[in-house]
Coordinates of C-alpha atoms in Angstrom, one line a residue:
Chain A
M18 CA 9.9 18.7 -2.7
K19 CA 11.1 16.3 -5.4
A20 CA 11.1 12.6 -4.5
F21 CA 14.5 11.1 -3.7
T22 CA 15.8 7.8 -2.6
Y23 CA 17.3 7.4 0.9
Q24 CA 20.3 5.4 2.0
R25 CA 21.8 5.1 5.5
A26 CA 25.5 5.2 5.8
G27 CA 27.0 3.0 8.5
S28 CA 30.5 4.6 8.3
A29 CA 32.4 7.5 6.8
E30 CA 33.7 5.1 4.1
D31 CA 30.2 3.9 3.4
A32 CA 29.0 7.5 3.1
A33 CA 31.8 8.3 0.6
R34 CA 30.9 5.3 -1.5
L35 CA 27.2 6.1 -1.6
A36 CA 27.8 9.8 -2.2
A37 CA 29.7 8.9 -5.4
H38 CA 26.3 8.1 -7.0
P39 CA 25.3 10.8 -9.5
G40 CA 22.8 13.2 -7.9
A41 CA 23.6 12.0 -4.3
M42 CA 24.0 14.4 -1.4
L43 CA 24.9 13.8 2.2
L44 CA 22.2 14.4 4.8
A45 CA 22.7 15.1 8.5
G46 CA 20.1 17.2 10.4
G47 CA 18.4 18.2 7.2
T48 CA 17.4 21.7 8.2
T49 CA 19.3 23.4 5.4
L50 CA 19.0 20.7 2.8
L51 CA 15.3 20.1 3.1
D52 CA 14.6 23.8 3.1
L53 CA 16.6 24.2 -0.1
A54 CA 14.9 21.1 -1.6
K55 CA 11.5 22.8 -0.9
C56 CA 12.5 26.0 -2.6
G57 CA 13.9 24.2 -5.6
V58 CA 17.6 25.0 -5.1
A59 CA 18.6 21.5 -4.1
E60 CA 17.3 18.7 -6.3
P61 CA 19.0 15.5 -4.9
D62 CA 18.2 12.1 -6.5
M63 CA 19.5 10.3 -3.4
L64 CA 20.1 11.4 0.2
V65 CA 22.8 9.6 2.1
D66 CA 21.9 9.8 5.8
I67 CA 25.2 10.1 7.8
G68 CA 23.3 10.6 11.1
H69 CA 23.7 7.0 12.1
I70 CA 27.5 6.9 11.9
S71 CA 28.6 6.3 15.4
G72 CA 31.2 8.4 17.3
L73 CA 30.7 11.6 15.2
D74 CA 28.7 13.6 17.8
A75 CA 31.2 13.8 20.7
I76 CA 32.2 17.1 22.2
A77 CA 35.5 17.0 24.1
V78 CA 37.1 20.0 25.8
D79 CA 40.4 19.9 27.6
A80 CA 43.3 22.2 28.4
G81 CA 44.5 22.0 24.8
G82 CA 41.2 22.9 23.2
A83 CA 37.9 21.5 21.9
T84 CA 37.1 18.8 19.4
I85 CA 33.5 18.8 18.2
G86 CA 32.2 16.0 16.2
A87 CA 30.5 17.0 12.9
L88 CA 27.2 15.4 14.0
A89 CA 27.0 17.2 17.4
K90 CA 23.8 19.2 17.5
M91 CA 24.0 23.0 17.7
S92 CA 22.0 22.9 21.0
A93 CA 24.5 20.4 22.6
V94 CA 27.5 22.6 21.8
A95 CA 25.7 25.8 22.8
D96 CA 24.7 24.4 26.2
H97 CA 28.0 22.5 26.9
A98 CA 29.6 23.8 30.1
G99 CA 33.1 23.3 28.9
M100 CA 32.5 25.2 25.7
R101 CA 30.8 28.1 27.5
A102 CA 33.8 28.4 29.8
A103 CA 36.6 28.0 27.3
F104 CA 35.0 29.4 24.2
P105 CA 32.1 31.7 25.1
A106 CA 32.0 33.4 21.7
V107 CA 31.5 30.0 20.0
A108 CA 28.7 28.9 22.4
E109 CA 27.1 32.3 22.1
S110 CA 27.3 32.2 18.3
L111 CA 25.2 29.0 18.4
S112 CA 22.7 30.1 21.1
Q113 CA 21.9 33.3 19.1
A114 CA 21.4 31.4 15.9
A115 CA 18.1 29.9 14.5
S116 CA 15.4 28.7 16.9
A117 CA 15.4 26.2 19.8
Q118 CA 13.7 23.6 17.6
L119 CA 16.3 24.0 14.8
R120 CA 19.2 24.0 17.2
N121 CA 18.0 20.5 18.4
M122 CA 18.0 19.3 14.8
A123 CA 21.0 21.0 13.0
T124 CA 24.5 19.6 13.2
I125 CA 27.8 21.5 13.5
G126 CA 29.0 20.2 10.1
G127 CA 25.8 21.2 8.4
N128 CA 25.8 24.6 10.1
L129 CA 29.2 25.3 8.5
L130 CA 27.9 24.3 5.1
Q131 CA 24.6 26.3 5.2
R132 CA 24.0 28.2 2.0
T133 CA 23.6 31.9 1.5
R134 CA 20.2 33.6 2.3
C135 CA 20.5 35.7 -0.9
P136 CA 16.9 35.9 -2.0
Y137 CA 17.9 35.6 -5.7
F138 CA 19.8 32.4 -5.0
R139 CA 16.8 31.0 -3.1
D140 CA 14.2 31.6 -5.8
P141 CA 15.2 29.8 -9.0
A142 CA 11.7 30.0 -10.5
A143 CA 11.7 33.8 -10.4
F144 CA 15.4 34.5 -10.9
P145 CA 17.1 32.0 -13.3
A146 CA 20.3 34.0 -13.2
C147 CA 22.6 32.9 -10.4
N148 CA 26.3 32.1 -10.9
K149 CA 26.3 30.2 -7.6
R150 CA 23.5 27.9 -8.7
D151 CA 24.2 27.9 -12.4
P152 CA 27.7 29.0 -13.3
G153 CA 27.8 31.5 -16.1
S154 CA 24.1 32.4 -15.9
G155 CA 24.8 35.9 -14.3
C156 CA 23.9 37.5 -11.1
A157 CA 20.3 38.8 -10.4
A158 CA 21.4 40.4 -7.1
I159 CA 23.9 42.9 -8.6
G160 CA 21.7 45.8 -9.5
G161 CA 18.8 44.3 -7.5
V162 CA 17.8 44.8 -3.8
T163 CA 21.1 44.4 -2.0
R164 CA 20.4 45.5 1.6
N165 CA 21.7 42.2 3.0
H166 CA 24.4 41.4 0.5
A167 CA 28.1 41.4 1.2
V168 CA 30.5 44.4 1.2
L169 CA 33.7 42.3 1.7
G170 CA 35.1 39.5 -0.5
T171 CA 32.7 40.1 -3.3
S172 CA 33.3 39.7 -7.0
E173 CA 31.6 40.7 -10.2
A174 CA 30.1 37.2 -10.3
C175 CA 28.6 37.0 -6.8
I176 CA 27.9 39.3 -3.8
A177 CA 26.0 36.7 -1.7
T178 CA 26.7 36.9 2.1
Y179 CA 27.9 33.9 4.0
P180 CA 25.0 33.7 6.5
G181 CA 26.4 31.6 9.4
D182 CA 27.5 32.7 12.9
L183 CA 29.5 29.7 14.2
A184 CA 32.1 29.8 11.4
V185 CA 32.7 33.5 12.3
A186 CA 33.6 32.5 15.9
L187 CA 35.7 29.6 14.6
V188 CA 37.7 31.6 12.2
A189 CA 38.6 34.1 15.0
F190 CA 40.1 31.4 17.1
D191 CA 42.2 29.6 14.5
A192 CA 39.9 26.6 14.4
A193 CA 40.3 23.8 11.8
V194 CA 37.9 21.5 10.0
R195 CA 38.7 17.8 9.9
L196 CA 37.8 16.1 6.6
G197 CA 38.5 12.5 7.7
G198 CA 42.3 12.2 7.4
R199 CA 42.9 15.7 6.3
T200 CA 42.7 18.9 8.4
I201 CA 42.3 22.4 7.0
A202 CA 42.1 25.8 8.8
V203 CA 38.6 27.3 8.8
E204 CA 40.2 30.4 7.3
E205 CA 41.2 28.4 4.2
F206 CA 38.1 26.1 4.2
F207 CA 35.7 28.8 2.9
L208 CA 36.4 30.1 -0.5
V209 CA 35.6 33.7 -1.7
P210 CA 33.5 33.6 -4.9
G211 CA 36.0 35.1 -7.4
D212 CA 34.8 33.8 -10.8
T213 CA 33.7 30.4 -9.4
P214 CA 31.0 31.2 -6.8
A215 CA 29.5 27.7 -7.0
R216 CA 32.6 26.4 -5.2
E217 CA 32.1 27.5 -1.6
H218 CA 34.5 25.3 0.4
A219 CA 37.5 23.1 0.1
I220 CA 35.7 19.7 0.5
G221 CA 37.0 17.4 -2.2
P222 CA 35.2 14.4 -3.8
G223 CA 34.8 11.5 -1.3
E224 CA 35.4 13.8 1.7
M225 CA 33.1 15.0 4.4
I226 CA 33.5 17.0 7.6
T227 CA 34.1 14.7 10.5
A228 CA 35.0 17.3 13.2
V229 CA 36.0 20.8 14.1
A230 CA 39.0 21.4 16.3
I231 CA 39.6 24.7 18.2
P232 CA 42.8 25.4 20.1
A233 CA 42.5 26.8 23.6
S234 CA 43.8 30.4 24.1
P235 CA 43.3 33.1 26.7
A236 CA 41.7 35.2 24.0
A237 CA 39.1 32.5 23.3
R238 CA 38.4 32.2 27.0
R239 CA 37.7 35.9 27.2
S240 CA 35.5 36.3 24.1
T241 CA 32.1 37.4 23.0
F242 CA 29.9 37.1 20.0
L243 CA 27.9 40.3 19.1
K244 CA 25.1 40.0 16.6
V245 CA 23.1 42.9 15.2
R246 CA 20.0 42.2 13.2
D247 CA 16.7 43.6 11.9
R248 CA 14.8 42.1 14.8
Q249 CA 16.2 41.0 18.2
S250 CA 16.0 37.3 17.7
Y251 CA 15.7 34.5 15.1
E252 CA 17.2 36.5 12.3
F253 CA 20.4 36.3 10.3
A254 CA 23.0 38.9 11.2
A255 CA 23.1 42.3 9.6
A256 CA 26.5 42.3 11.0
S257 CA 28.2 40.1 13.7
A258 CA 31.6 40.2 15.4
A259 CA 33.4 37.4 17.2
V260 CA 36.1 39.0 19.4
G261 CA 38.6 37.6 21.9
L262 CA 40.8 39.7 24.1
E263 CA 43.8 38.9 26.3
L264 CA 45.3 41.7 28.4
G265 CA 48.8 41.7 29.9
P266 CA 49.5 41.6 33.7
D267 CA 48.9 45.4 33.9
G268 CA 45.3 44.8 32.9
R269 CA 45.6 47.5 30.1
T270 CA 48.0 46.3 27.5
I271 CA 46.5 44.2 24.7
R272 CA 48.5 41.0 24.5
D273 CA 46.3 39.1 22.1
L274 CA 43.3 40.1 20.1
R275 CA 41.1 38.1 17.7
V276 CA 38.5 39.7 15.5
A277 CA 36.2 38.2 12.9
L278 CA 33.1 39.6 11.1
G279 CA 30.0 37.9 9.9
G280 CA 26.9 39.1 7.9
V281 CA 29.0 41.5 5.8
A282 CA 31.3 39.2 3.8
T283 CA 31.1 36.3 1.3
V284 CA 33.0 34.1 3.8
P285 CA 33.7 34.3 7.6
W286 CA 36.0 37.3 7.6
R287 CA 39.1 37.4 9.9
C288 CA 40.2 41.0 10.5
R289 CA 43.9 40.7 11.1
A290 CA 44.5 44.4 10.3
V291 CA 42.5 45.3 13.4
E292 CA 44.3 42.7 15.5
D293 CA 47.8 43.8 14.4
A294 CA 47.0 47.5 14.9
L295 CA 46.0 47.0 18.5
K296 CA 48.3 44.2 19.8
G297 CA 50.8 45.6 22.2
T298 CA 49.0 48.9 22.6
L299 CA 47.0 50.2 25.6
L300 CA 43.3 49.5 25.6
E301 CA 41.8 52.9 25.0
P302 CA 38.4 53.7 23.5
E303 CA 39.8 56.2 20.9
S304 CA 42.5 53.9 19.5
V305 CA 40.1 50.9 19.6
R306 CA 37.5 52.8 17.5
A307 CA 40.1 54.0 15.1
A308 CA 41.7 50.6 14.6
S309 CA 38.2 48.9 14.3
R310 CA 37.7 50.9 11.0
L311 CA 40.4 48.7 9.5
A312 CA 38.0 45.8 9.7
V313 CA 36.2 47.0 6.5
E314 CA 39.3 47.9 4.5
G315 CA 38.6 47.3 0.9
A316 CA 34.8 47.1 1.3
V317 CA 32.7 47.7 -1.7
A318 CA 29.1 48.8 -1.2
Q319 CA 26.2 48.0 -3.5
A320 CA 23.2 50.3 -3.8
D321 CA 21.5 49.4 -0.5
N322 CA 24.2 48.1 1.8
A323 CA 26.6 50.9 2.6
H324 CA 25.3 50.9 6.2
K325 CA 27.2 47.7 6.8
I326 CA 30.5 49.5 6.3
D327 CA 29.6 51.8 9.2
L328 CA 27.9 49.1 11.3
A329 CA 30.7 46.5 11.3
P330 CA 33.5 48.6 12.8
R331 CA 31.2 49.9 15.5
L332 CA 30.3 46.4 16.4
V333 CA 34.0 45.4 16.6
A334 CA 34.8 48.4 18.8
R335 CA 31.9 47.7 21.1
A336 CA 32.9 44.0 21.4
I337 CA 36.5 44.9 22.2
L338 CA 35.6 47.6 24.7
S339 CA 33.0 45.5 26.5
L340 CA 35.5 42.6 26.9
G341 CA 37.9 45.2 28.3
G342 CA 35.3 46.5 30.7
L343 CA 35.2 49.9 29.0
A344 CA 31.7 49.7 27.5
Chain B
M27 CA 13.6 5.1 -8.1
S28 CA 12.3 6.3 -4.8
S29 CA 10.6 3.5 -2.9
P30 CA 8.5 3.3 0.3
R31 CA 10.0 2.3 3.6
T32 CA 8.4 1.1 6.8
I33 CA 9.3 3.0 10.0
R34 CA 8.5 2.0 13.5
F35 CA 8.3 4.5 16.4
T36 CA 6.5 5.3 19.7
L37 CA 3.8 7.8 19.2
N38 CA 2.4 9.4 22.3
G39 CA 3.3 6.2 24.2
E40 CA 2.0 3.7 21.7
P41 CA 4.2 1.6 19.4
V42 CA 3.2 2.4 15.8
S43 CA 4.5 1.8 12.3
A44 CA 3.9 3.6 9.0
T45 CA 4.9 3.0 5.4
I46 CA 6.3 6.3 4.1
M47 CA 8.2 7.8 1.2
P48 CA 11.7 9.0 1.9
H49 CA 10.8 12.7 1.1
E50 CA 7.8 12.8 3.5
T51 CA 8.2 15.0 6.6
L52 CA 7.2 14.0 10.0
V53 CA 4.4 16.6 10.1
D54 CA 2.9 15.1 6.9
V55 CA 3.0 11.6 8.2
L56 CA 1.4 12.6 11.5
Q57 CA -1.4 14.5 9.7
H58 CA -2.1 12.0 6.9
R59 CA -1.3 8.6 8.4
F60 CA -2.3 9.1 12.0
D61 CA -4.9 11.9 11.6
L62 CA -3.1 14.0 14.2
R63 CA -3.8 17.6 13.2
G64 CA -2.3 19.5 16.1
A65 CA 1.2 19.9 14.6
R66 CA 0.5 21.6 11.3
E67 CA 2.7 23.0 8.5
S68 CA 2.5 26.7 8.1
C69 CA 5.7 28.2 6.7
G70 CA 7.3 24.9 5.8
Q71 CA 10.7 26.5 6.4
G72 CA 11.2 26.0 10.2
L73 CA 10.4 29.7 10.8
C74 CA 7.0 29.6 12.6
G75 CA 7.0 26.7 15.0
C76 CA 3.5 25.5 14.2
C77 CA 4.8 22.0 13.4
T78 CA 6.6 21.6 16.7
V79 CA 6.6 18.1 18.1
H80 CA 9.0 16.3 20.5
V81 CA 11.4 13.6 19.3
D82 CA 13.1 11.7 22.0
G83 CA 12.1 14.5 24.4
K84 CA 13.4 17.4 22.4
P85 CA 11.3 19.9 20.4
V86 CA 11.9 19.9 16.6
S87 CA 10.3 21.5 13.6
G88 CA 8.3 18.7 12.0
C89 CA 8.2 20.4 8.6
L90 CA 12.0 20.0 8.2
F91 CA 12.2 16.7 10.0
L92 CA 12.1 13.7 7.6
A93 CA 9.7 11.0 8.7
V94 CA 12.5 8.4 8.3
F95 CA 14.4 10.2 11.1
A96 CA 11.6 9.2 13.5
D97 CA 12.4 5.5 12.9
G98 CA 13.1 4.0 16.3
A99 CA 12.4 7.3 18.2
R100 CA 9.8 8.4 20.7
V101 CA 7.5 11.0 19.2
D102 CA 5.2 13.1 21.4
T103 CA 2.6 15.5 20.0
V104 CA 0.1 17.9 21.6
E105 CA -2.6 15.2 21.3
G106 CA -0.6 13.1 23.9
L107 CA -0.6 15.8 26.6
A108 CA -4.1 15.4 28.1
R109 CA -4.9 12.6 30.6
G110 CA -8.4 11.4 29.8
D111 CA -10.5 14.5 30.1
A112 CA -7.9 16.4 32.1
L113 CA -5.9 18.9 30.0
D114 CA -2.2 19.4 30.7
P115 CA -1.5 22.3 33.1
V116 CA 0.2 24.2 30.2
Q117 CA -3.0 23.8 28.1
E118 CA -5.1 24.9 31.1
A119 CA -2.9 28.0 31.6
F120 CA -3.2 28.9 27.9
I121 CA -7.0 28.8 28.2
E122 CA -7.1 30.8 31.4
A123 CA -4.7 33.4 30.2
G124 CA -6.5 33.7 26.8
A125 CA -3.1 33.0 25.1
F126 CA -4.5 32.7 21.6
Q127 CA -7.1 34.0 19.2
C128 CA -7.3 31.8 16.2
G129 CA -5.4 29.0 17.8
F130 CA -3.4 27.9 14.8
C131 CA -0.1 28.3 16.5
T132 CA -1.2 27.1 19.9
P133 CA -0.1 23.4 19.7
G134 CA 3.4 24.5 18.7
F135 CA 3.6 27.0 21.5
V136 CA 2.2 24.5 24.1
M137 CA 4.8 21.9 23.1
M138 CA 7.6 24.5 23.4
V139 CA 6.4 25.7 26.8
K140 CA 6.3 22.1 28.1
Q141 CA 10.0 21.8 27.3
L142 CA 10.8 25.3 28.5
L143 CA 9.4 24.6 31.9
K144 CA 11.4 21.4 32.1
E145 CA 14.6 23.2 31.4
H146 CA 13.7 26.5 33.2
P147 CA 11.0 25.8 35.8
E148 CA 10.8 29.5 36.7
P149 CA 11.9 31.3 33.6
T150 CA 12.6 35.0 33.4
D151 CA 10.7 37.0 30.7
E152 CA 14.0 37.1 28.7
E153 CA 14.3 33.3 28.9
V154 CA 10.7 32.8 27.8
R155 CA 11.2 35.2 24.8
H156 CA 14.5 33.6 23.8
Y157 CA 13.1 30.0 24.1
L158 CA 9.9 30.8 22.1
T159 CA 11.7 32.8 19.4
G160 CA 11.0 30.1 16.8
N161 CA 7.2 30.3 17.4
L162 CA 5.1 32.9 15.6
C163 CA 1.6 34.0 16.6
R164 CA 0.1 36.0 13.8
C165 CA -2.8 37.1 16.1
S166 CA 0.0 38.6 18.3
A167 CA -1.2 37.1 21.6
Y168 CA 2.4 37.3 22.9
P169 CA 1.6 39.2 26.1
E170 CA -1.0 36.6 27.0
I171 CA 1.4 33.8 26.0
L172 CA 3.9 35.2 28.5
D173 CA 1.2 35.3 31.1
A174 CA 0.3 31.7 30.4
V175 CA 3.9 30.6 30.8
K176 CA 4.1 32.4 34.2
L177 CA 0.8 30.9 35.3
A178 CA 1.9 27.3 34.3
S179 CA 5.3 27.9 36.0
A180 CA 3.6 29.0 39.2
R181 CA 1.2 26.1 39.2
Q182 CA 4.1 23.7 38.5
A183 CA 6.0 25.1 41.5
E184 CA 3.0 24.9 43.7
A185 CA 2.4 21.3 42.7
A186 CA 6.0 20.5 43.4
R187 CA 5.7 22.0 46.9
R188 CA 2.7 19.9 47.7
A189 CA 4.2 16.7 46.3

């Protein structure tokens, strides 16, 4: 790891001022940033530690929803009784991610900003071409080994999968990211690569994530996070689905449905086509399976990842049916 | 220019200080400044758990934990578990169950099991597996590690009954 200087920010304003130094990066839990510094992807000259800014780690849940401070630890949110009751998919997305050690270290803000696990991105010494690291240098992944690359939201410049789980649950339930004085929907916060894959999110200069806000809803309360991976634990998703279901008084009519996919797209992927096809209909296995196929509309497979196009809709259908007591 | 900093923390109950560089990790500082070799860097990416230590009572991966983060904190390592010549009950259980072969991963596992038994005094197999998912044993002593956790849990329950 390259040497860097270290500064502690006492406030968000302080952090913004220090982060304006050339080569400066903000540091919270450090689990992503130090990992990337070790593999040579991140080469900061200065780290600005925001971990001592007070008041940014609170978790508040009430009838209107949840507000989670950017510095709350993954483990604190995953284990929070109010979160588990009102937003089970969000809590499960966190408890199924990383390891117990890392969940004690990593923060919610940092979790959202974790970088792709694309092995070409993570190995600059062996693969100099990466449009995400070095715009215009090309993409070593396209035409390479693509088993874990994205099938949705890709471009000719980048096919790297967004690796996180939490953001998938957040996008399903209309959560928003607070950037100090500005609030932006999670759905708009993450940017598909297009021809600028180095730009992954909507944070502007001088801004940082201060909190995440999730509105309460019956669908969020009856929700689940399903994650399929190469091994049962401590692995990134081959595909994941965050799904919430609200049934009408008859217990069979779908009143509200939320569906988002992870592990298959360049950004957390909200599947409104599935939601719209099923809202107002009766919960039936056949129609749920048919509508779930809409989740991968427009998917483009690379040489090794066509299985994700089959896997993702099955996961969506299983999540909906299990929430409805039919699987 | 990167410049050294002095950090002060409580290490296995003793107040200590160290002059470190900002990019040094906690596991580096424990190894090289304090000659504590139990927590060791193996993967360096937070994947294997060999560097597990407790900071303010919570297990963390010392290879991705900057030493400056320990400033003002309480740090506990496997070396602090024994009381004189008496090993910790979790350490005893690992020996009795034969829960290791080469032993490289054992300090990390022991530190995780200490915390596991605090949070889940009588864990199910599934809880043990989930909790220890960030610890790898390349000799594959997993069945014996599960036995050791059960043994330590039973002893802890027995001790609590007697107390």
